[in-house]
Every structure is written in C-alpha cells, then in structure tokens.
Short mmCIF file of C-alpha atoms and ligand atoms in Angstrom, two decimals:
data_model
loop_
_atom_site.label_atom_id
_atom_site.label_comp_id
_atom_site.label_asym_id
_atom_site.label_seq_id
_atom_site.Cartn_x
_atom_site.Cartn_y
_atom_site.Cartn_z
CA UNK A 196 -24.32 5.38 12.14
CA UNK A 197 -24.79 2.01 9.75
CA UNK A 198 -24.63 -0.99 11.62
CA UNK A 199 -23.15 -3.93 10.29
CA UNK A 200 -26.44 -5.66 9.61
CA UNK A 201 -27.69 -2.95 7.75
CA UNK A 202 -25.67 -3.51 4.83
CA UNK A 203 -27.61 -4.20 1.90
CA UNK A 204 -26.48 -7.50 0.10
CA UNK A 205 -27.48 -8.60 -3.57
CA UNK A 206 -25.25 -11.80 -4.67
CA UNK A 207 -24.32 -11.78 -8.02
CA UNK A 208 -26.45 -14.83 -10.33
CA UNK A 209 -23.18 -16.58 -10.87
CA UNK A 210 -19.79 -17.12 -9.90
CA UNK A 211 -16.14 -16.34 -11.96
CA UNK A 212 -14.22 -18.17 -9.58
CA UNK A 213 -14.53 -21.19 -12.05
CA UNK A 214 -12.83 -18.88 -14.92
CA UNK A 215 -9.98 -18.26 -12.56
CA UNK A 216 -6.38 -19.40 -13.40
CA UNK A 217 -5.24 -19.67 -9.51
CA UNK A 218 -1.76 -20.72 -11.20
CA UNK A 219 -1.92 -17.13 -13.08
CA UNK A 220 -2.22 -14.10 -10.99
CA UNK A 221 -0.69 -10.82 -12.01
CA UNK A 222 -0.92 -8.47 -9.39
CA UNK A 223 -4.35 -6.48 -9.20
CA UNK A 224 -5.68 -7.65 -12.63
CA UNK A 225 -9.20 -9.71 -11.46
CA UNK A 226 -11.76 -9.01 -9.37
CA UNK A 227 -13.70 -11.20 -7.14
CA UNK A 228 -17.51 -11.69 -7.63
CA UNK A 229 -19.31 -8.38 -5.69
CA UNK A 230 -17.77 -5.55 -4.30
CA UNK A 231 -19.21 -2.86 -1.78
CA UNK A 232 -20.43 0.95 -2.23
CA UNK A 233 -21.64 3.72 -0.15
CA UNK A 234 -22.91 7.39 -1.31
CA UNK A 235 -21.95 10.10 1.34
CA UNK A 236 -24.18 13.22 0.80
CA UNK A 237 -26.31 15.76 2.94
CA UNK A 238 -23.37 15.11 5.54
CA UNK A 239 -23.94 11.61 6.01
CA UNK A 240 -22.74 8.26 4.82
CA UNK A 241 -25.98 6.49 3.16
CA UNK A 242 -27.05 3.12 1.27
CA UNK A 243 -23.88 1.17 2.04
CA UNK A 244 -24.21 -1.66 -0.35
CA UNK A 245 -22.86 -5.16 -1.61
CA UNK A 246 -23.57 -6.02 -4.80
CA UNK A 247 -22.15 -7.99 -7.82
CA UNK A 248 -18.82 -6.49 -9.26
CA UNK A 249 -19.81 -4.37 -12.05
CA UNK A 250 -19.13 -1.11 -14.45
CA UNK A 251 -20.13 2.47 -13.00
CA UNK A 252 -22.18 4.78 -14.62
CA UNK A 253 -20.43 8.47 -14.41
CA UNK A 254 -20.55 11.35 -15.92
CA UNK A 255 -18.34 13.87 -17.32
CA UNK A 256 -18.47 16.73 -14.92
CA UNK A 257 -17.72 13.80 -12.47
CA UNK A 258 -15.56 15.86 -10.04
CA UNK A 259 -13.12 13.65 -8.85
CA UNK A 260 -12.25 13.55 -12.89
CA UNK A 261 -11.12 17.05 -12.95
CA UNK A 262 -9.29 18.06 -9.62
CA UNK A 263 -7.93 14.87 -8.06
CA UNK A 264 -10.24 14.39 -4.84
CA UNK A 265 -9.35 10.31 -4.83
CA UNK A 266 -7.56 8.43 -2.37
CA UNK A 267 -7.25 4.89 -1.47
CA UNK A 268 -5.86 1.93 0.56
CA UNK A 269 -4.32 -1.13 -0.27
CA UNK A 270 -4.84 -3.96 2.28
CA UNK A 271 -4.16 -8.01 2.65
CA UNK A 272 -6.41 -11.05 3.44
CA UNK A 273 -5.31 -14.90 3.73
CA UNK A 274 -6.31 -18.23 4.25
CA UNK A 275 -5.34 -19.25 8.01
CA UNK A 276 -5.91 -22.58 9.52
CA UNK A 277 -9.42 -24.51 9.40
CA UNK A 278 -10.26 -21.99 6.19
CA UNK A 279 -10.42 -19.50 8.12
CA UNK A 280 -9.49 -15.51 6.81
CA UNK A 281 -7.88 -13.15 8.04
CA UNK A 282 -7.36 -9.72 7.15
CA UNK A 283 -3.72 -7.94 8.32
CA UNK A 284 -3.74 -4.63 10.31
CA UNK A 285 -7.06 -2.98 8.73
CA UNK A 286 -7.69 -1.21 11.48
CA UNK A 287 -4.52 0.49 11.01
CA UNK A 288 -5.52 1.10 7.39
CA UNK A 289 -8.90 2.63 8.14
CA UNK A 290 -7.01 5.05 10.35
CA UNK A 291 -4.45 6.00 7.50
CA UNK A 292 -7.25 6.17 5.13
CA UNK A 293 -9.27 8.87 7.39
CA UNK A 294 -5.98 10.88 7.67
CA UNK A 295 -5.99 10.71 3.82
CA UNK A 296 -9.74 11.92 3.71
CA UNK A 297 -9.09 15.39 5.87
CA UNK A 298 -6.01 16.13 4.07
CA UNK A 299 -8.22 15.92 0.75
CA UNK A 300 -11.27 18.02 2.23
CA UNK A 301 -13.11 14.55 2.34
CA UNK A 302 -15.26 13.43 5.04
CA UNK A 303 -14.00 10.57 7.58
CA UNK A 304 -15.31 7.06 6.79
CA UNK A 305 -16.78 5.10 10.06
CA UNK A 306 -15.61 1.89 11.16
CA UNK A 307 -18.68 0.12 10.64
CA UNK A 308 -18.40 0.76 6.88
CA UNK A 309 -14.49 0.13 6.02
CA UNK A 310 -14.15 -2.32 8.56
CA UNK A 311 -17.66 -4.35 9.26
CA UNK A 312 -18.19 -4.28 5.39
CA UNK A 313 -14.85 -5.13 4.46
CA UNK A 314 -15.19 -8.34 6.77
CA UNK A 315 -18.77 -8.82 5.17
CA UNK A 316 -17.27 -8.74 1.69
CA UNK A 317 -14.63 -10.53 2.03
CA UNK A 318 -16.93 -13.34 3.48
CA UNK A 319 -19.13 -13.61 0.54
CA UNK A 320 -15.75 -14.21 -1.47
CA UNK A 321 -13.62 -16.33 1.23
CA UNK A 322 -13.30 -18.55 -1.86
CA UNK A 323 -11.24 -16.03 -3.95
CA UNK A 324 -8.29 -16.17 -1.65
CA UNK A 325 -5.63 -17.49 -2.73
CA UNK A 326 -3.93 -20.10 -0.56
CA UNK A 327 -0.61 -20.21 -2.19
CA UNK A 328 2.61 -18.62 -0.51
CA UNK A 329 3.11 -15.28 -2.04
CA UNK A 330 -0.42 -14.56 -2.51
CA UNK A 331 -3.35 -13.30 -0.92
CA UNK A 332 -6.69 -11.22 -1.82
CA UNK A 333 -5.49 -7.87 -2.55
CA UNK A 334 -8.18 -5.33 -0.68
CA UNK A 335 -8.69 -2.15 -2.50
CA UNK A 336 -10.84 0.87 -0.31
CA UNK A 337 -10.98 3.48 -2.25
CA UNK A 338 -13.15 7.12 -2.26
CA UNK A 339 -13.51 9.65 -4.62
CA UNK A 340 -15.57 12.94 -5.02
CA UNK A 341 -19.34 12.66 -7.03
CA UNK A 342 -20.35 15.89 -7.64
CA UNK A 343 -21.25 17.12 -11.03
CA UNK A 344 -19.62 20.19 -11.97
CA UNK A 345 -16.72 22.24 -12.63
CA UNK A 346 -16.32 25.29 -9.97
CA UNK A 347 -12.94 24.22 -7.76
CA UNK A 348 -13.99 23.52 -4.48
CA UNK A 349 -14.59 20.37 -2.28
CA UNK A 350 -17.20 18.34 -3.25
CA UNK A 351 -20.22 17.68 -1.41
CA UNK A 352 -20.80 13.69 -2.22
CA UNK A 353 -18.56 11.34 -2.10
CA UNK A 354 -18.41 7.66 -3.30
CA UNK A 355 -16.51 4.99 -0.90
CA UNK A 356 -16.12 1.30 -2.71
CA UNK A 357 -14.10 -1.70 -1.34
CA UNK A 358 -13.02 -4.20 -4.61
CA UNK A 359 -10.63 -7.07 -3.66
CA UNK A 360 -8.20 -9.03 -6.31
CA UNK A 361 -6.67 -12.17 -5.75
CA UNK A 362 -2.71 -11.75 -6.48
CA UNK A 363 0.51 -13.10 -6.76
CA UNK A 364 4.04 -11.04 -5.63
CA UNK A 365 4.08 -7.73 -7.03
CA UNK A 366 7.59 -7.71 -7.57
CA UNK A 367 9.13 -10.97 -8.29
CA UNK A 368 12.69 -10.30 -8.01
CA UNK A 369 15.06 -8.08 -6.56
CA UNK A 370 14.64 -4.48 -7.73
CA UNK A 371 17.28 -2.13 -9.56
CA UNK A 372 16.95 1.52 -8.04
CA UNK A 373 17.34 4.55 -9.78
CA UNK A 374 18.20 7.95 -7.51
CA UNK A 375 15.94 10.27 -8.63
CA UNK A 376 17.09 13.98 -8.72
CA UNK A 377 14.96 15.87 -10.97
CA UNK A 378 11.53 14.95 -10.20
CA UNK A 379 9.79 15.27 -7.10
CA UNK A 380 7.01 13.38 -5.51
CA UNK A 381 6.18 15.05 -2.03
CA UNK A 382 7.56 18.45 -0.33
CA UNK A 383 6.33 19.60 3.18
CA UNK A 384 3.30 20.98 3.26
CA UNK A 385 2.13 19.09 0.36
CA UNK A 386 0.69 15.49 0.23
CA UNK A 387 3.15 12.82 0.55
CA UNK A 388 1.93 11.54 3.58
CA UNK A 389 -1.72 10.92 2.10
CA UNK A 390 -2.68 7.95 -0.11
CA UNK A 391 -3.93 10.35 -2.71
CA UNK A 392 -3.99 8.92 -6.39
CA UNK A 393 -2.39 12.10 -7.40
CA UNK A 394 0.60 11.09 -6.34
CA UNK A 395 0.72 8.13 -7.67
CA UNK A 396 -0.35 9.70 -11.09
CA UNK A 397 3.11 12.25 -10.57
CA UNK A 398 5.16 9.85 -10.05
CA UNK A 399 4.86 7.73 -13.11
CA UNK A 400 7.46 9.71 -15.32
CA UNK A 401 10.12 9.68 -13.33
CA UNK A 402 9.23 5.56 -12.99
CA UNK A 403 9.36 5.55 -16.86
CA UNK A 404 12.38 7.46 -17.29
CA UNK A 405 14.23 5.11 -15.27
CA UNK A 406 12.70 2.28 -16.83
CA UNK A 407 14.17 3.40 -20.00
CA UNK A 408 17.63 3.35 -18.56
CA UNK A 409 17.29 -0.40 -17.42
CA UNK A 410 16.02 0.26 -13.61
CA UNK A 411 12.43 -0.72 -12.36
CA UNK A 412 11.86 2.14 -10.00
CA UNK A 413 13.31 5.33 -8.41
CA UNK A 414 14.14 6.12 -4.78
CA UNK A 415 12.79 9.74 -4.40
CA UNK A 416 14.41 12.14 -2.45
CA UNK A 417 13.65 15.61 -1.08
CA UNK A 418 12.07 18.91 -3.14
CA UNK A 419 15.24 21.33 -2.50
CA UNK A 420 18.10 19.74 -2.63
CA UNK A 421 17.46 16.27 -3.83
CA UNK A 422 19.82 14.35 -1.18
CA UNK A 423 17.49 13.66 1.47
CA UNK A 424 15.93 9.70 1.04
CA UNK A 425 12.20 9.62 1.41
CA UNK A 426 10.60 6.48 -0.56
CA UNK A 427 11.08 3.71 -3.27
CA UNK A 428 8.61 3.77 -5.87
CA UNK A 429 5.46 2.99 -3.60
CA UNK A 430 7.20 1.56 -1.16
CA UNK A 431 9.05 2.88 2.32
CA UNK A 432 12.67 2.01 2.40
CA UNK A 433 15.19 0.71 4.81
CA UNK A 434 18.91 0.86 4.41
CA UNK A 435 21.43 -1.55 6.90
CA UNK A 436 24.56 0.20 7.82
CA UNK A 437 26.46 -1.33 9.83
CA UNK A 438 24.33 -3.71 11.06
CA UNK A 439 21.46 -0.96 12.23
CA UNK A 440 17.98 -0.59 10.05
CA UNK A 441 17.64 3.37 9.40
CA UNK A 442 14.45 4.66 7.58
CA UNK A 443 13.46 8.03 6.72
CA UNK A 444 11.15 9.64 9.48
CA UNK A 445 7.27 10.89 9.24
CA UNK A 446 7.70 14.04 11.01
CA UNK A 447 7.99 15.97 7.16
CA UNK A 448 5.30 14.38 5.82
CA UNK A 449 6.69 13.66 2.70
CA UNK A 450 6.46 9.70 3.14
CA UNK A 451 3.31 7.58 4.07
CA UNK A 452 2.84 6.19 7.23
CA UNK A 453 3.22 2.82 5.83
CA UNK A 454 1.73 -0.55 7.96
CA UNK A 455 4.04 -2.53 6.78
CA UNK A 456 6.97 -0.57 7.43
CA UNK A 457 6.12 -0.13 10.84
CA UNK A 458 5.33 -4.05 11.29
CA UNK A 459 9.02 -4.51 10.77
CA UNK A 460 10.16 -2.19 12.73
CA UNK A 461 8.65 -4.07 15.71
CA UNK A 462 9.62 -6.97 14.43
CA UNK A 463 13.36 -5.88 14.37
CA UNK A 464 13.39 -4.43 17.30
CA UNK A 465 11.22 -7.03 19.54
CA UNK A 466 12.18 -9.85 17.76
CA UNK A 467 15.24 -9.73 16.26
CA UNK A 468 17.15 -7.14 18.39
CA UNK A 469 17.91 -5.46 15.37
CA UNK A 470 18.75 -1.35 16.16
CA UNK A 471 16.39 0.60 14.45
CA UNK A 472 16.64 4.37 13.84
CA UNK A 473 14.08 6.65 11.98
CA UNK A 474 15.49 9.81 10.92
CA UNK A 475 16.63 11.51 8.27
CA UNK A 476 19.32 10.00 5.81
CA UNK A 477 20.89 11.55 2.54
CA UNK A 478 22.65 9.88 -0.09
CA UNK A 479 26.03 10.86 1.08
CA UNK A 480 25.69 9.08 3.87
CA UNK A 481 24.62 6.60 2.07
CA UNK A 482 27.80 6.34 -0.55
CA UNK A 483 29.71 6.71 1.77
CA UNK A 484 28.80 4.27 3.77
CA UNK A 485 28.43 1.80 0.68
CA UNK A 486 32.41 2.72 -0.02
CA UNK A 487 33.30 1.94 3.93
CA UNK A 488 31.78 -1.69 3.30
CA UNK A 489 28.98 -0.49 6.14
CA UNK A 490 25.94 -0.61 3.60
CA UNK A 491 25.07 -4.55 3.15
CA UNK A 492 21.13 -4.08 2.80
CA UNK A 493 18.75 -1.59 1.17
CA UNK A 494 14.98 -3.16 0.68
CA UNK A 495 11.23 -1.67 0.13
CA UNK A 496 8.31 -2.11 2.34
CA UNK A 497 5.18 -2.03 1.51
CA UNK A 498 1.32 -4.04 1.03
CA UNK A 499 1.28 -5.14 -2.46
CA UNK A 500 5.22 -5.80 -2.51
CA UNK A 501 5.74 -6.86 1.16
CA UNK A 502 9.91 -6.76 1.73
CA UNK A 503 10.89 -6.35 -1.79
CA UNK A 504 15.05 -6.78 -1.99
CA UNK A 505 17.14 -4.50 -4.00
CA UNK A 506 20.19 -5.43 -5.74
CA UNK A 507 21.46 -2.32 -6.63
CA UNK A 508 21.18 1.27 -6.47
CA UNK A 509 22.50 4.13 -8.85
CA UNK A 510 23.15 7.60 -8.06
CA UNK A 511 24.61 9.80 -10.75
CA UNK A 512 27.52 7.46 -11.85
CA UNK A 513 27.81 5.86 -9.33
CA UNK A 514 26.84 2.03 -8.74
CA UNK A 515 26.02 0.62 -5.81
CA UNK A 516 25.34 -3.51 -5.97
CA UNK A 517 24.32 -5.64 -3.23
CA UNK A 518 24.36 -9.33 -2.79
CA UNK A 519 20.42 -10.31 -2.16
CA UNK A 520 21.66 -13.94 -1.20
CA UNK A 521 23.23 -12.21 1.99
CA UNK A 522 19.73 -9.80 2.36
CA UNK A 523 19.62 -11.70 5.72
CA UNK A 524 17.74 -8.87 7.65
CA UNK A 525 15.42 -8.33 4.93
CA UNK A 526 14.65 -12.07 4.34
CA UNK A 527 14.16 -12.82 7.89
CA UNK A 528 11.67 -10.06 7.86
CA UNK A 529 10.23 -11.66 4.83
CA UNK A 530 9.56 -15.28 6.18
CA UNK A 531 8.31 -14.04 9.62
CA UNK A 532 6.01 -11.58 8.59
CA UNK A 533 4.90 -14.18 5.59
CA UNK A 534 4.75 -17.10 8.98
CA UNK A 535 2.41 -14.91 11.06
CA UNK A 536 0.22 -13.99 8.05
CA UNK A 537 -0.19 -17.77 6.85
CA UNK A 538 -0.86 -18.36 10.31
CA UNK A 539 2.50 -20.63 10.93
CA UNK A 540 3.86 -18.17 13.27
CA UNK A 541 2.22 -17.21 16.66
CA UNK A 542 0.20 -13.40 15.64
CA UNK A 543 1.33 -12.25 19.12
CA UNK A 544 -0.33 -8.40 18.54
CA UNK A 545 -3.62 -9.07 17.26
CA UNK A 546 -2.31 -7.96 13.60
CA UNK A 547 -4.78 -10.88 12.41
CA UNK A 548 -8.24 -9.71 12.30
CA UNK A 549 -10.75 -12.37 11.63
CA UNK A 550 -13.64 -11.94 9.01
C1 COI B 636 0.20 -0.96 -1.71
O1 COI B 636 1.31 -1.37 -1.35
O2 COI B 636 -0.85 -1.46 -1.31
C2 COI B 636 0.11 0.16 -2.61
O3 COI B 636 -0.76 0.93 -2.43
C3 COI B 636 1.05 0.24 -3.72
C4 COI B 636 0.45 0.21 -5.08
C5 COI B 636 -0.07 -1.07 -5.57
C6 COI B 636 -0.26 1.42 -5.46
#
C-alpha cells in the first residue's frame, strides 16, 4: 500500500495562474499547474506521482484506444473560510469510481491514492480555486487501460491520473429537454450505472440531434419500450408532482449512482420535509400529470451542473413548459447545497473534507 508521504512530487518551474482570466471560465477548458499519475502493473499500483501538467506520450496499440476500458469521476473543491479548501463527498466518489473499475475488468484504486493524493494535489494548487459563487476547481480522476496491443481482453496495466480545472456553471440557464425515444444510453445488464467514457461517447448523437431541433439535451428513457425515465443528459433527474420529489431508482442499473442526487435527497427529506420517492416513473405519468396541473418542477442533478432547472420538456408533440421563477424546490436545493459548500451553511454530515 502507498502511503501518503510516499508520493513523489516535482513542482512545475513556473506558474499559469498569472495567465488565468478568473472572470472567464468555461467549464473544464484549463488546467491547473501539476496533476497526479500512477502505473498499476504486475498486480499492484506503483510510482504514484505529482508532477507538472503536461502532454502524454502513447502509442497506437494503446488499449484503452481500441476497446473502451476508461472511466472517470468528476468531483468539486472550494474556498471555505480562512482560505481554507474543501473538497465535497470524495469519499463517496472514490467508492463510485471502484464500482466503475470492476464493472470494466479494472483493478480497484486504494484510498491512499484517489483520496490522500487528491488532497496533496489540490494543495499544491489551493490557488487555482476559484472563489466566486458558481465556481469551484473541477476534479477530474480518471483511469484507463495501458497495454500495447490488439487481442480483446482486459488489460494488464492501467494508468490512474487526477487533473483539476477551475470552472464556472456548466449550464447557465434553464435547460430545454428533448424525450428521447430512439436512442438508448443504458439497458440492464449493461453499463449505465458505471462512469465509463463509453457512455458518454453513445450518447452524443442523440444530444446533437436534439440540438438541431432547438433543445440542449435529452431525457433518456428505457431500452424496450422507451417510456420509462432514467437520466438527463449527464445528469439524474427529479420531477415534483404534486408537491412530492420522485426520481428514477438504481435497482436497474441503468442510471449512476449520482452524489449529488443523493445529497438532495437528504436534504429534502431532513431539511425541507419534502416527500421523496425513488422508483420508477414513465412519461405517461408524467403528461399526465403535467395536464392535471400536478407537475410544477422537473430539474437535473449532477457535479459539473449542480441543480440545473428545466423550462420545458417535449415528448413527441407534445410541450410541456414550466415556470423556473416558481422552481422553488429546486432553487432551495440550489442555495443550500451552494451555502454548505461555500461554507455559509453549517456542513452538518461531514460532506466537507478538508485538504
Ligand atoms: C459530472 O457531473 O461531473 C460529470 O461527470 C458530467 C460531465 C461533465 C461528464
């Protein structure tokens, strides 16, 4: 096992953080100064590393290239009080990303890597967070297979890197939703419920197709028969009917086990005494409860969006607006989770973990 301490460190000869536009952050488009590496092979995880942000040398036959063995995280940090940082739910993260791993015949990263040189990273470049509200340093875990050749099987090495980004909002405003029927992104048995790049990869078409008819993402629903809700875009999704918060359940394993999506449901349910219910929900439901006047809310959940609000939803022809000034669930949500992460709000369940 690596300890901590036994993390390499080489700082880079000079800083970008002067180049920086703090006033200009798209979402996940610079990188901080250094970023951390470590080379699993011969069954072990080996030369765990931090070292200046910089290019890779690969090569062709790289596996993960060919047959998809990549998955990732995406994870928060922020400024708290006394310049302090903080880092939201990793640990929670680290677990998702090790389910992720043994669905993709990967091996299981250790806590003293992902979490002990995430904190050591992010230390080096405390300065790169942002301290605005709305933004934070975007972490990025990520692993992905290294051997060199092209027989299908599981690879034997494995690459782990942490890179973090200082960002603004990934979605600015509220979002128009497209019902997507004729692609799929996850079926049981498959790999919805793993952060896989692969599925992000799928997934783009559908995102473009409804781009082209005026809407910024699609709310995917089940392999068969297309009416059961699973997620929006790469987000988890909540609907309000009737003054209850239902979201589609895990048990399929078509949706992913999303941090944030379970951070408000605790927050609804011990803190606002809002009803949750996770189960399974189809569009019917859905229009019909939209015609009854029962539907007031629908909104995305996620780590790079947060609560993003959705103004309207389409299925087939029919049109489904909502009025985000009244998103008062979903903006609630919003503010508290953004007051406990800016340190303004009491973090009552250790969700802060300090670097
Ligand atoms: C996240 O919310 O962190 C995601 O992984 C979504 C996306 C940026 C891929």
């Amino acid at each position: 096992m690596i300890a901590a301490t036994e993390i390499k460190v080489t700082k880079a000869e000079k800083s970008k953080l002067n180049e920086m536009d703090f006033n200009h952050l798209p979402f996940g488009k610079y990188f901080t100064d250094h970023m951390l590496e470590a080379n699993y092979e011969n069954g072990e995880w080996k030369t765990v590393e931090i070292k200046p942000y910089q290019p890779m040398l690969i090569e062709p036959s790289l596996m993960a290239l060919h047959y998809g063995q990549a998955i990732f995280e995406g994870i928060k940090a922020f400024k708290g009080n006394n310049e302090n940082a903080f880092i939201f739910r990793p640990y929670d993260n680290w677990q998702r990303f090790n389910i992720s791993a043994e669905r993709m015949c990967m091996p299981p990263i250790p806590q003293e890597i992902f979490i002990e040189g995430m904190k050591q990273l992010i230390a080096l470049d405390i300065n790169w967070i942002p301290a605005k509200p709305d933004h934070s340093l975007y972490i990025r875990p990520f692993m992905f297979s290294t051997d060199c050749q092209l027989g299908v099987k599981a690879s034997e090495t494995y690459k782990f890197m942490i890179i973090l980004s200082p960002a603004g909002p990934y979605f600015a405003a509220p979002m128009k939703i497209f019902v997507e029927e004729k692609y799929t992104r996850a079926a049981p048995g498959g790999v919805g419920f793993a952060k896989n790049a692969g599925n992000y990869g799928g997934s783009l078409i559908a995102a473009k197709e409804a781009k082209n008819l005026g809407y910024d993402q699609v709310l995917w629903t089940d392999a068969v028969e297309h009416k059961w809700l699973q997620e929006v875009g790469m987000m988890n999704v909540f609907f309000v009917i009737n003054g209850k918060a239902i979201t589609p359940s895990l048990e399929e394993g078509t949706i992913l086990d999303g941090v944030t999506r379970k951070t408000l449901i605790t927050l609804m349910q011990e803190e606002l005494q809002i009803e949750v219910e996770q189960r399974r929900i189809n569009i019917d439901e859905l229009v019909d409860a939209f015609h009854k006047g029962l539907l007031s809310e629908v909104f995305g959940s996620g780590t790079a969006a947060t609560v993003a609000l959705i103004k309207e939803l389409r299925y087939k022809e029919t049109i489904m607006e909502f009025d985000t000034t009244k998103a008062n669930i979903a903006t609630t949500l919003k503010n508290k989770l953004d007051a406990i992460r800016s340190c303004t709000e009491e973090d009552k369940r250790g969700w802060m973990v300090r670097v």
